[in-house]
XYZ file of C-alpha atoms in Angstrom:
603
model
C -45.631 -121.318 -69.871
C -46.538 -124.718 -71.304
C -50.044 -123.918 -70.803
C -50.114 -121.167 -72.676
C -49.219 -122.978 -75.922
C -52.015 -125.603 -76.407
C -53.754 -125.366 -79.656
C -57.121 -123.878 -79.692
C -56.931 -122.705 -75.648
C -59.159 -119.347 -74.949
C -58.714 -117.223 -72.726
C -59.955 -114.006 -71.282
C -57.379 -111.485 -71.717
C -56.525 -107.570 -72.265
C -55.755 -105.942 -75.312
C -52.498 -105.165 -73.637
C -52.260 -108.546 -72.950
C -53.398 -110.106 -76.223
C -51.105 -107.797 -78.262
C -47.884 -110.093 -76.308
C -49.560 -112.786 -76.622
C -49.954 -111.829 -80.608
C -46.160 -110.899 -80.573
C -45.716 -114.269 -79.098
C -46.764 -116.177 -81.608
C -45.549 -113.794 -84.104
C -42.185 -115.240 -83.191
C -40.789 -111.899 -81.954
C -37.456 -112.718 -80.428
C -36.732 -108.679 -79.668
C -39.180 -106.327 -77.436
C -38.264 -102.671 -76.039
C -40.486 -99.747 -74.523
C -40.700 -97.039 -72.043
C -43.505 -97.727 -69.590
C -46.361 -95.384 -69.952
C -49.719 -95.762 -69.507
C -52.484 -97.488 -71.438
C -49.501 -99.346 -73.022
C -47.153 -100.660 -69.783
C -48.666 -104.175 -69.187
C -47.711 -105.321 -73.100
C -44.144 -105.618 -72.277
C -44.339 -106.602 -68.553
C -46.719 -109.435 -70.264
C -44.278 -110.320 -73.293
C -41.315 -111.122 -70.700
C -43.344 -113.836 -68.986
C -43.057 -115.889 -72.420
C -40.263 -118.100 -73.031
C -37.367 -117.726 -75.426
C -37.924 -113.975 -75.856
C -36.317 -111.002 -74.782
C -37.595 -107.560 -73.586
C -36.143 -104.229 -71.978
C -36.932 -101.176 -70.904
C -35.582 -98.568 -72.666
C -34.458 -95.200 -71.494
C -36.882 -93.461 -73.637
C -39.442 -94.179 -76.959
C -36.676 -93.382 -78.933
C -34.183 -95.664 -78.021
C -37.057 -98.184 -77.741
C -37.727 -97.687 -81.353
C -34.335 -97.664 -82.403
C -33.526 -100.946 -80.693
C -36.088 -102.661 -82.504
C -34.721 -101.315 -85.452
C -32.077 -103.257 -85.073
C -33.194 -106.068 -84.116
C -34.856 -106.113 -87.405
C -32.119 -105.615 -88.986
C -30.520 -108.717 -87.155
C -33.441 -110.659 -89.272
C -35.559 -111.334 -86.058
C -39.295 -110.008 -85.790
C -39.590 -107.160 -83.527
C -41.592 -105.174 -81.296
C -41.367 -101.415 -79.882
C -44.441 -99.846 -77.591
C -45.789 -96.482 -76.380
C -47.762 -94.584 -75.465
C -49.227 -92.033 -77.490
C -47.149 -89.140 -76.508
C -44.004 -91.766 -76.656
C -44.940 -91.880 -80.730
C -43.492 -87.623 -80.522
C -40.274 -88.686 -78.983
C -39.569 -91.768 -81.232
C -41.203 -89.857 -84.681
C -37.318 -89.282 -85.906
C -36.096 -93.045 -86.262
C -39.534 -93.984 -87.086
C -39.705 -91.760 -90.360
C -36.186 -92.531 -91.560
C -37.293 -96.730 -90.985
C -40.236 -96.171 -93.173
C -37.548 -95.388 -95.598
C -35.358 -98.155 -94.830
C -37.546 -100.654 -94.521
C -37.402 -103.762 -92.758
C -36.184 -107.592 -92.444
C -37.684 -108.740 -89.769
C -41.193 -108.014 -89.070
C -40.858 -104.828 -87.393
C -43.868 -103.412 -84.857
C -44.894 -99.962 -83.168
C -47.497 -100.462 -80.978
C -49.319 -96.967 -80.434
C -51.725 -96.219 -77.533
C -53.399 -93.420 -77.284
C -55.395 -91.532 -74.223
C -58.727 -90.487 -75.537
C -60.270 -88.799 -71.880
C -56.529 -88.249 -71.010
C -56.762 -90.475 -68.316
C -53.429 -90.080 -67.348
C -51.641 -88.077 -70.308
C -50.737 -84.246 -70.871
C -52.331 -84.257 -74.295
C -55.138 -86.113 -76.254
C -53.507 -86.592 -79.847
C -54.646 -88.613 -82.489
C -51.770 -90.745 -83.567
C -53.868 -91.933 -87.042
C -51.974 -89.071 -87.875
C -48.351 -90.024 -87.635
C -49.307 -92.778 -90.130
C -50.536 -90.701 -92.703
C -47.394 -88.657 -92.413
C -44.837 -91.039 -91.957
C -46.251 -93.350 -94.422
C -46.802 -96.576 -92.702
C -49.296 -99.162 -92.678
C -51.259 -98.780 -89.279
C -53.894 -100.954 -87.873
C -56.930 -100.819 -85.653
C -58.492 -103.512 -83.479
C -61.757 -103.139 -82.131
C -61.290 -105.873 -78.846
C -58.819 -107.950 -77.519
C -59.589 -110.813 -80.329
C -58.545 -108.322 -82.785
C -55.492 -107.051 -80.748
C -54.499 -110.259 -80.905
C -54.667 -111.430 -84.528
C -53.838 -107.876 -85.890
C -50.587 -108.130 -84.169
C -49.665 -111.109 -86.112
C -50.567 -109.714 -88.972
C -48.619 -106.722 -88.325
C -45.502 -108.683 -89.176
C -46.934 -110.240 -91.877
C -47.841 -107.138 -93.320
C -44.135 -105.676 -92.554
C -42.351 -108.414 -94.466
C -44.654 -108.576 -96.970
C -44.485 -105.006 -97.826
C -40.791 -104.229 -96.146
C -42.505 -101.419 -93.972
C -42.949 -100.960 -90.553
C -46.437 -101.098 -88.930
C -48.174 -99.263 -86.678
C -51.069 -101.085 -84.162
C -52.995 -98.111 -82.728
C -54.870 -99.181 -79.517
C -56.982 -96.707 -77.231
C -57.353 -97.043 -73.382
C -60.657 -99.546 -73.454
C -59.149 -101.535 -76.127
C -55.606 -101.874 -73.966
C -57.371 -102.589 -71.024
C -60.549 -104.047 -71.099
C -60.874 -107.778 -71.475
C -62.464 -109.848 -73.688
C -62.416 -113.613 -75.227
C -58.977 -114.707 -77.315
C -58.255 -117.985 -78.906
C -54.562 -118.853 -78.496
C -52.370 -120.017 -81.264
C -49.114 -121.664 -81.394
C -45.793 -119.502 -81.901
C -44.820 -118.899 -85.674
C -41.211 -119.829 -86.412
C -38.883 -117.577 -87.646
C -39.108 -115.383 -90.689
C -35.198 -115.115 -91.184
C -32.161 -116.701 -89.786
C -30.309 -113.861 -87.428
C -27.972 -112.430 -88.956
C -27.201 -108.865 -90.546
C -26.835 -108.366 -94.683
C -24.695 -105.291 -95.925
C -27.139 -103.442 -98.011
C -25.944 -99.567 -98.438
C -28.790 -98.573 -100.470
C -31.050 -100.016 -98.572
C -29.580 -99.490 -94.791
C -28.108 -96.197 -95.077
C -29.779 -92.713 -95.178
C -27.481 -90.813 -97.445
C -29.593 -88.266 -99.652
C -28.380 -90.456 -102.466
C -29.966 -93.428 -101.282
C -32.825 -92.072 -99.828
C -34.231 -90.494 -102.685
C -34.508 -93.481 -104.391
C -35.940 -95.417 -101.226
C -38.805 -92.430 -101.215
C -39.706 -94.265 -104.753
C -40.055 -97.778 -103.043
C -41.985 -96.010 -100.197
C -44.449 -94.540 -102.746
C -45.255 -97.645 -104.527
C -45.306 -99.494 -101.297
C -48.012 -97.817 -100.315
C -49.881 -98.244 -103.804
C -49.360 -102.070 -102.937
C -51.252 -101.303 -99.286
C -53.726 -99.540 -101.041
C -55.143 -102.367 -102.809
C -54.313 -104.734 -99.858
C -57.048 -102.264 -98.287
C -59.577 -102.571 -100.746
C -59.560 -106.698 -100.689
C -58.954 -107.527 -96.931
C -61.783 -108.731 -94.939
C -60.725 -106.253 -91.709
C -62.078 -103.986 -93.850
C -65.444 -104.867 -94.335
C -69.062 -103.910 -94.788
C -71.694 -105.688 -92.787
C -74.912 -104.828 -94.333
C -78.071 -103.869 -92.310
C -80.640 -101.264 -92.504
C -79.942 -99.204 -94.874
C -81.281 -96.163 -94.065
C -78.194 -95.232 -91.878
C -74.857 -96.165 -92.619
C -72.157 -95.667 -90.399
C -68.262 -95.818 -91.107
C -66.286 -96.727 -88.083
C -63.079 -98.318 -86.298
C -61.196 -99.064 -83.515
C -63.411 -99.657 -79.872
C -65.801 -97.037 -81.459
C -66.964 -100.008 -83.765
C -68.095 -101.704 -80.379
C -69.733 -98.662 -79.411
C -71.824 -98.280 -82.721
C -72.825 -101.889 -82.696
C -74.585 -101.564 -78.997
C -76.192 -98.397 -80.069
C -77.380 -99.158 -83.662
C -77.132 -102.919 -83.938
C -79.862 -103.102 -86.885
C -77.477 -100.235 -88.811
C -75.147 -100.906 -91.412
C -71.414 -100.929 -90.866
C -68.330 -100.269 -92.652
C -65.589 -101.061 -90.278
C -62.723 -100.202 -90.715
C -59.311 -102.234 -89.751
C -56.685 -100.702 -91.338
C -56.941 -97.273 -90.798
C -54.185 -96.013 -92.645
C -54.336 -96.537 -96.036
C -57.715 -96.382 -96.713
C -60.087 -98.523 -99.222
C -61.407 -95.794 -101.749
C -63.731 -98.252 -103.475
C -64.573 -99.586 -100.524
C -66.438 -96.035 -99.249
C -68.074 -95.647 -102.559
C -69.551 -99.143 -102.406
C -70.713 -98.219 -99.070
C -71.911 -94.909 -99.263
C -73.796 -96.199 -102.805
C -75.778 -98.581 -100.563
C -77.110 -96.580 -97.876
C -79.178 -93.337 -97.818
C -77.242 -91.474 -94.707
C -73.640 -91.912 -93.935
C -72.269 -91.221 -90.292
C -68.712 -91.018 -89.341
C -68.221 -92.386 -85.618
C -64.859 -92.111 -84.493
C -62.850 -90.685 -81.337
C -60.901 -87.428 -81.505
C -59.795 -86.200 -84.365
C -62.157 -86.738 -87.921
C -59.782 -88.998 -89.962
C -61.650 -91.147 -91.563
C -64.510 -88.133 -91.708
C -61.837 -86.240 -93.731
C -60.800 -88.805 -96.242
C -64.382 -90.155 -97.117
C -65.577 -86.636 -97.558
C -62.305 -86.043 -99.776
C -64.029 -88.793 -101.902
C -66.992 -86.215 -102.420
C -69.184 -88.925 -100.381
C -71.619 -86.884 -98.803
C -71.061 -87.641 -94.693
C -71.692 -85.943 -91.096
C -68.915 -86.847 -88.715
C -67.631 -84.022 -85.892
C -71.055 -82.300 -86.648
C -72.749 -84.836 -84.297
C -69.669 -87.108 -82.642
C -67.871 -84.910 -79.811
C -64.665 -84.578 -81.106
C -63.162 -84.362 -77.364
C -62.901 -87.640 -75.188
C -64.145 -91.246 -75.436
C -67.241 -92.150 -76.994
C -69.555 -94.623 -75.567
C -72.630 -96.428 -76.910
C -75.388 -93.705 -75.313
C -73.005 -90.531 -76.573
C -72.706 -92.329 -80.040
C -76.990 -93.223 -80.105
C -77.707 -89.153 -78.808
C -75.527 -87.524 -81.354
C -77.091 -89.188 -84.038
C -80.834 -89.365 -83.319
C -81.079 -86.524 -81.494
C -82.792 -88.196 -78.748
C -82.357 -87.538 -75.032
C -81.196 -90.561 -73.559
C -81.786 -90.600 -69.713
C -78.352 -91.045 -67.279
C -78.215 -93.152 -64.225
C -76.691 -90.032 -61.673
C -73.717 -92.203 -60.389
C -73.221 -93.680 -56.843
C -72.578 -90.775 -54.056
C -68.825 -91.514 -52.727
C -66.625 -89.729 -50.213
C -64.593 -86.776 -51.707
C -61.042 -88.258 -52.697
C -58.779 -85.489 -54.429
C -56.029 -86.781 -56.230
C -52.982 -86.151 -54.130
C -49.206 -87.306 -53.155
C -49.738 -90.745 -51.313
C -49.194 -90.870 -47.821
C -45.569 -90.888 -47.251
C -44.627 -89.688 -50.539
C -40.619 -88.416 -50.269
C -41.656 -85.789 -52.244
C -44.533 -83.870 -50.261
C -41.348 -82.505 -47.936
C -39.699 -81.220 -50.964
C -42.407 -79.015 -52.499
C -43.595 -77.877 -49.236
C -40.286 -75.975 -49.215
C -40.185 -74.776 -52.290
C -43.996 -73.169 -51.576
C -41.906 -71.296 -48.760
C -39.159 -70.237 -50.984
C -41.822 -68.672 -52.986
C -39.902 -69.595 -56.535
C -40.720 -70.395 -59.779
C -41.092 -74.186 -60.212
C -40.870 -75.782 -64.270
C -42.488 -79.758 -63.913
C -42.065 -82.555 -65.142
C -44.579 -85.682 -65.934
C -44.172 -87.800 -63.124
C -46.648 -88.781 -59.922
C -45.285 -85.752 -58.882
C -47.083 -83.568 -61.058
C -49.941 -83.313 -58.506
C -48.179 -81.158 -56.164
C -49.362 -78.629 -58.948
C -52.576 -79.105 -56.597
C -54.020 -77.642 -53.115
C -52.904 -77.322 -51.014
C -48.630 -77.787 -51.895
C -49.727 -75.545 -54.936
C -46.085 -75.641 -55.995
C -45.769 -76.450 -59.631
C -46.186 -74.145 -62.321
C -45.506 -76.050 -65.450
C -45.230 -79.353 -66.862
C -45.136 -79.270 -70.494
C -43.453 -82.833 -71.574
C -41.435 -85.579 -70.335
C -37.853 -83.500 -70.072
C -39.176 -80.333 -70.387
C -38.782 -79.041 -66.969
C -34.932 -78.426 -67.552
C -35.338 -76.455 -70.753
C -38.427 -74.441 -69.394
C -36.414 -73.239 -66.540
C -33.261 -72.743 -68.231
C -35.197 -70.688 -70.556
C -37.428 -68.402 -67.962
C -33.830 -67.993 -66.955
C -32.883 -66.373 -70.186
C -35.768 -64.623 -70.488
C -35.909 -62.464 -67.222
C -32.220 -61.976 -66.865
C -30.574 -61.011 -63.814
C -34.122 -60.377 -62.341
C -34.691 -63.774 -62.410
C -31.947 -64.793 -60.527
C -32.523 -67.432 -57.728
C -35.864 -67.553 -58.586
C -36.867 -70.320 -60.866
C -35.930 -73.916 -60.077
C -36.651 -77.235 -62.008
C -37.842 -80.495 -60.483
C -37.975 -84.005 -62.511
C -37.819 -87.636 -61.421
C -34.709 -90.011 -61.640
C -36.776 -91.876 -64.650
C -37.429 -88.680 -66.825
C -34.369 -87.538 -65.892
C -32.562 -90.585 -68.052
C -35.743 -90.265 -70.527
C -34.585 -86.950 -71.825
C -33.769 -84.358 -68.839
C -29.885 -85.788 -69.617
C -30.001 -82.962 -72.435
C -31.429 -80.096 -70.472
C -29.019 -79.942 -67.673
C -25.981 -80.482 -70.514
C -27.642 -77.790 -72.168
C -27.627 -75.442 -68.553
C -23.892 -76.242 -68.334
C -23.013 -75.463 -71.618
C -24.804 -72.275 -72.366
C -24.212 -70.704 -69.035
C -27.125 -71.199 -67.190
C -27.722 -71.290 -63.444
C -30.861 -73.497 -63.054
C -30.982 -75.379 -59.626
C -32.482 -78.423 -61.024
C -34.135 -81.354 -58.573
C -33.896 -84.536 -59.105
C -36.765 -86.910 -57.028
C -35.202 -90.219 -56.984
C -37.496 -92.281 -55.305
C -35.818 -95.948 -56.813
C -38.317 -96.402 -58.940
C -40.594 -95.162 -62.252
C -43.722 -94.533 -59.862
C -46.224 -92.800 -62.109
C -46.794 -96.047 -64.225
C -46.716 -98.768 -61.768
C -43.503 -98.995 -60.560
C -40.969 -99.777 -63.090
C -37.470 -100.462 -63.453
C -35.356 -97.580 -65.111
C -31.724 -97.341 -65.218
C -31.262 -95.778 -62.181
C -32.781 -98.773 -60.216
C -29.934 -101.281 -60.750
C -32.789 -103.948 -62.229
C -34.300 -105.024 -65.405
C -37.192 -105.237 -66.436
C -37.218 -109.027 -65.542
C -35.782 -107.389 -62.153
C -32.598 -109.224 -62.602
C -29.902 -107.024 -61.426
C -28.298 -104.524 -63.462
C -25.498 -101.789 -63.605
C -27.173 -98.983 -61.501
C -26.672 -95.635 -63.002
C -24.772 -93.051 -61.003
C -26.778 -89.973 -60.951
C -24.372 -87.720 -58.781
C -21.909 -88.928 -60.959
C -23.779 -88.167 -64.088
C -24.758 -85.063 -63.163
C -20.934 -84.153 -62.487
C -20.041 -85.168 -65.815
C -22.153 -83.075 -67.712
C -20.279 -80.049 -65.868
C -22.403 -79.460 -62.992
C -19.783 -78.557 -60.290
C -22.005 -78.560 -57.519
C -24.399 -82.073 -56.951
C -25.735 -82.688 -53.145
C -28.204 -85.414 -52.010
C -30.602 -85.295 -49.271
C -33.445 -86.815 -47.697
C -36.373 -85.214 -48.162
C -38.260 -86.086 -45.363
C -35.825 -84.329 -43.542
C -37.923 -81.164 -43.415
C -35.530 -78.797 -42.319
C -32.061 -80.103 -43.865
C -34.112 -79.923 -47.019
C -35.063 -76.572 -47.138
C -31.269 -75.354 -45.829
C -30.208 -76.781 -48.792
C -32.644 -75.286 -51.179
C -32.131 -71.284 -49.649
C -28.540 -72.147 -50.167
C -28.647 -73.698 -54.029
C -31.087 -71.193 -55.117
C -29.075 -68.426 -54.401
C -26.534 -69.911 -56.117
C -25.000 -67.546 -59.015
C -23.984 -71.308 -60.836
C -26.026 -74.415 -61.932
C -26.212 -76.832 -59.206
C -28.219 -80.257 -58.670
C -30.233 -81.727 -55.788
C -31.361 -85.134 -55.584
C -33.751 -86.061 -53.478
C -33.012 -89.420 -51.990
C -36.264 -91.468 -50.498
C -37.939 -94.795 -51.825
C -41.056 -94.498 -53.230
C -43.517 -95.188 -50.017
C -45.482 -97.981 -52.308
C -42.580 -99.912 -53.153
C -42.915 -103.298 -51.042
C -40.163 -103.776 -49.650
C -40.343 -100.203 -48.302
C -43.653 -101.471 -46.900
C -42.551 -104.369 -45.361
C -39.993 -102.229 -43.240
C -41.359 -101.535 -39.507
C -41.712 -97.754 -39.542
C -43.158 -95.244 -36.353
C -47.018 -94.337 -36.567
C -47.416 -90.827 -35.570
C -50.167 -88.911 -33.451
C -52.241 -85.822 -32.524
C -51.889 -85.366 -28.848
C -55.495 -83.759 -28.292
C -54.467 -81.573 -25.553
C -51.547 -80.212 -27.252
C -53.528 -79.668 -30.302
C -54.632 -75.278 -31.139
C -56.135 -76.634 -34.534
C -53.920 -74.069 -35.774
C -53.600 -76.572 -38.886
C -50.389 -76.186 -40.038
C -49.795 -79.616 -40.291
C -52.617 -79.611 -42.447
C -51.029 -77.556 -44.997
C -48.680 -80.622 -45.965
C -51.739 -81.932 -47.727
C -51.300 -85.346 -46.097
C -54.010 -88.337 -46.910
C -53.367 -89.028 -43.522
C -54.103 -86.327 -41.702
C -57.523 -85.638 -41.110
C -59.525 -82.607 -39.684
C -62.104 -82.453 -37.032
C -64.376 -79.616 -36.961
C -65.636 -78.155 -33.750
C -68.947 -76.904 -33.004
C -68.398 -74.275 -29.954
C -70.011 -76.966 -27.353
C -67.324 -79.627 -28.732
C -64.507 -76.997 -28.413
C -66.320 -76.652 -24.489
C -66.886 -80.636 -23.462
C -62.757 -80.903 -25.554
C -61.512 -78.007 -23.058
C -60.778 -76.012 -25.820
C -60.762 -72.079 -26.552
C -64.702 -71.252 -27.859
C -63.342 -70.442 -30.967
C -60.992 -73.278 -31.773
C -62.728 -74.630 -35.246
C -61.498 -77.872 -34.668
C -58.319 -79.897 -34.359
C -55.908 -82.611 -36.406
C -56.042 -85.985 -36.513
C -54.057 -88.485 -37.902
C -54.669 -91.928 -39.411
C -52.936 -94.694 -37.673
C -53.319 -96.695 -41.350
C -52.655 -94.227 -43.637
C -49.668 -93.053 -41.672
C -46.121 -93.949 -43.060
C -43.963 -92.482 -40.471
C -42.308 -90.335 -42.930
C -41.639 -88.144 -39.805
C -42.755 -84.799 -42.587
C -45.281 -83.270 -39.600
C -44.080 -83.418 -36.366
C -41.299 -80.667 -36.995
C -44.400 -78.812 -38.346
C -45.880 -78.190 -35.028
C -44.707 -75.384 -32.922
C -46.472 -77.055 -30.200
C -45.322 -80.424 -30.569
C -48.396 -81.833 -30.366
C -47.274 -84.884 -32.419
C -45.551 -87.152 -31.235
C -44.749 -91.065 -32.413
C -47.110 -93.184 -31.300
C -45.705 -95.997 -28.322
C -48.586 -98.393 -28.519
């Protein structure tokens, strides 16, 4: 990493990435998350730097809390999430706005505006206007990059933890950083006894409420004065208030305009508005999702259209920002015609044998967040909820409750081995101790799939993928009070399904886990596996291989002369196919077809 610390070096990097490289030089010794996506590459960056340290955590909260402590410990540290990760962590982070700091201490937010790959598409501005804590908003990855090490500043300056809110472009989209050298540290390690200070009693927290409130009277003024929170002046016949990657966008559509942007977007510079909005003869609020910076300036009686013209629902970009406010039809570019790719399980997916079961069983199935979530689609169509990471457990547990004995044997919960240690621990305890009789699956595929392959608890590796203590899931599972735990192989087809007529019935709770590496891990790749085939003679194109919903099989349609010159019935439609490179030799279809027509290919 020598490289990386010579003066004055730019480079081209991600927010994601310039946010560790900003924690870098921050001096943060301490780093914890839960992988989720726009914010996974931040840590997995971090950890290639020398003399830190960084972990996956079980879940947001832990994350949080660990950092916590490590500030505590008088060392600068960091804690990241995504946006939804924020809801899990929200009770440590409330309490350490009340505590304080001593070590810079740092919650990277990253929120999903589109909800490219998130269950929700909350605003997290929000959670610093409630908790109380600083939060602030680059608009690229320069910004990511120096706002991170001010972040720290910031927290020891004001004892507070601070938020950094990114959104999807700014975490992943690259653009021009100048590297810095690494900052020394703030404090020497070490932990202080402080009562009043460290611990949450009522007593003491009433008074550390006080601190919180003039704290933020500090931040207020800090607001007004600091040059992330500026005005560039332009035209002044439209003025538009802005932040974050929506800045960018306002810039490319109204570049003669002028700007407030805003850096810090929680507090907010009062005098700042009113200087603005004295200056310029319209004022526009462009921001994505929800209208908080709309709502304070117009609590300022500053007269300003925000959600009126900006779509309050997805990301922005320069031609939806220069529309909404002129009016103007601007012409689209119809995009690039492209075969039809439905999202779907990957070929050779361990679980694509488990839900085509449960579609036989005809149950009830409560999701989870996981890759697995898309068997919620055609044509598995065997999912009927997914709520939050956890949730599956509870949800069934509770359609238990509510339908009674009617409901016996017919609800089941799924959730992966990594949301299963997130917070699915406390569902299943919760089954055993108030008498429930969920059958709850467990996918372990050896890996945390849905964000890139990460390590989790379960995987016996950290996140540097040095090995680790491998949690014991049957084990787990047993000591919670679950007296009956099996584990199969899902691509067995038919053991599988045995199994699940058997456990469903089952007047008790029981546990399945579902034993099969994840078919993109490499060195499940790198193992020589059988590559199957349609034997065209064999073949009725009765398609019930089809019905696995397998990327690699394909079908091919028959006119009535191709059914003739194939030797077919006139009214075969057509027959399977499958793809010798998208084939894994999961060995899902050939017990599918009553007429064995396929069969593992020799050559």
């Amino acid at each position: 990493m020598s490289v990386l610390t010579k003066k004055e070096e730019i480079r081209l990097l991600s927010g994601n990435e310039a946010i560790a490289r900003g924690a870098f030089e921050a001096g943060v010794k301490v780093a914890s998350a839960y992988p989720g996506t726009p914010s996974t590459e931040i840590l997995e960056n971090f950890v290639r730097y020398e003399g830190v340290y960084g972990e996956w955590a079980p879940n947001e909260k832990v994350a949080v809390e660990v950092a916590i402590g490590a500030s505590m410990g008088g060392v600068r540290a960091l804690a990241t999430m995504k946006h939804v990760g924020v809801n899990v962590a929200a009770d440590p982070i409330f309490t350490a706005s009340y505590t304080g700091v001593r070590g810079g201490l740092v919650i990277v937010t990253a929120d999903d505006p589109e909800l490219h790959s998130s269950q929700n598409e909350q605003d997290n501005r929000h959670y610093a206007v409630a908790a109380k804590i600083p939060m602030l908003e680059p608009s690229d990855s320069f910004e990511a990059k120096e706002f991170t090490r001010l972040a720290f500043e910031l927290s020891e300056k004001y004892d507070t933890p601070v938020f950094l809110r990114t959104t999807t472009r700014i975490s992943h989209a690259k653009g021009v950083v100048r590297l810095g050298e690494p900052a020394g540290p703030a404090f020497l390690p070490g932990f202080t006894p402080d009562a009043a200070k460290w611990v949450m009693l009522p007593v003491n927290a009433k008074r550390r409420h006080v601190v919180v409130e003039e704290r933020m009277k500090a931040l207020r003024e800090f607001a007004e004065t600091w040059d992330g929170n500026r005005i560039e002046w332009g035209d002044r016949s439209l003025g538009i208030v802005t932040s974050g990657v929506s800045y960018q966008y306002v810039k490319e559509a109204f570049p003669d305009a002028s700007v407030l942007k805003i850096g810090l977007a929680w507090p907010l510079p009062e005098r700042l508005f009113r200087e603005f909005a004295a200056g310029v003869s319209r004022v526009v609020v462009v921001e994505e999702l929800d209208p908080h910076l709309e709502t304070h300036v117009k609590a300022l009686g500053i007269p300003a259209q925000g959600k009126e013209l900006i779509p309050i629902v997805g990301e922005l970009d320069p031609r939806i920002v220069r529309q909404a406010i002129t009016g103007e039809a601007i012409p689209v570019r119809a995009p690039e015609a492209v075969p039809p790719r439905p999202p779907n399980l990957c070929p050779g997916c361990p679980h694509r044998g488990l839900f085509f079961a449960l579609k036989k069983l005809k149950v009830t199935v409560t999701g989870d967040i996981g890759c697995y979530t898309l068997a919620t689609l055609p044509p598995l169509g065997a999912m009927d909820s997914c709520i939050c990471m956890g949730a599956s457990i509870g949800n069934a547990h509770g359609m238990e409750k509510a339908l009674g004995p009617a409901g016996a044997g017919k609800v089941v919960a799924v959730i992966g081995d990594s949301t299963f240690l997130h917070s699915g621990v406390t569902g299943l305890m919760n089954v055993v101790y108030n008498r429930g009789v969920s059958t709850v699956i467990l996918l372990d595929n050896d890996i945390t799939a849905m964000t890139g392959a990460q390590q989790n608890p379960a995987t016996g590796k950290t996140l540097r993928g040095e090995p680790a203590r491998r949690t014991d899931l049957p084990a787990l599972c047993r000591a919670l009070g679950v007296e009956h735990v099996y584990t199969v192989n899902p691509h067995d087809m038919k053991q599988t399904e045995s199994l699940l007529r058997r456990e469903v019935a089952r007047p008790e709770p029981s546990v399945i886990i579902t034993k099969a590496p994840c078919a993109l891990l490499p060195e499940h790749r790198r193992q020589k596996r059988p590559v199957y085939e349609v034997i065209p003679e064999l073949c009725t194109g009765c398609k019930a291989c089809s019905r696995l919903g397998c990327p690699a099989i394909e079908w091919v349609p028959f006119t009535p002369s191709d059914a003739a010159a194939a030797g077919k019935k006139p009214t075969q439609k057509g027959m399977a196919r499958i793809s010798p490179l998208l084939c894994d030799g999961c060995n899902q279809c050939p017990p599918l077809c009553k007429f064995q027509a396929i069969l593992e290919k020799k050559s």
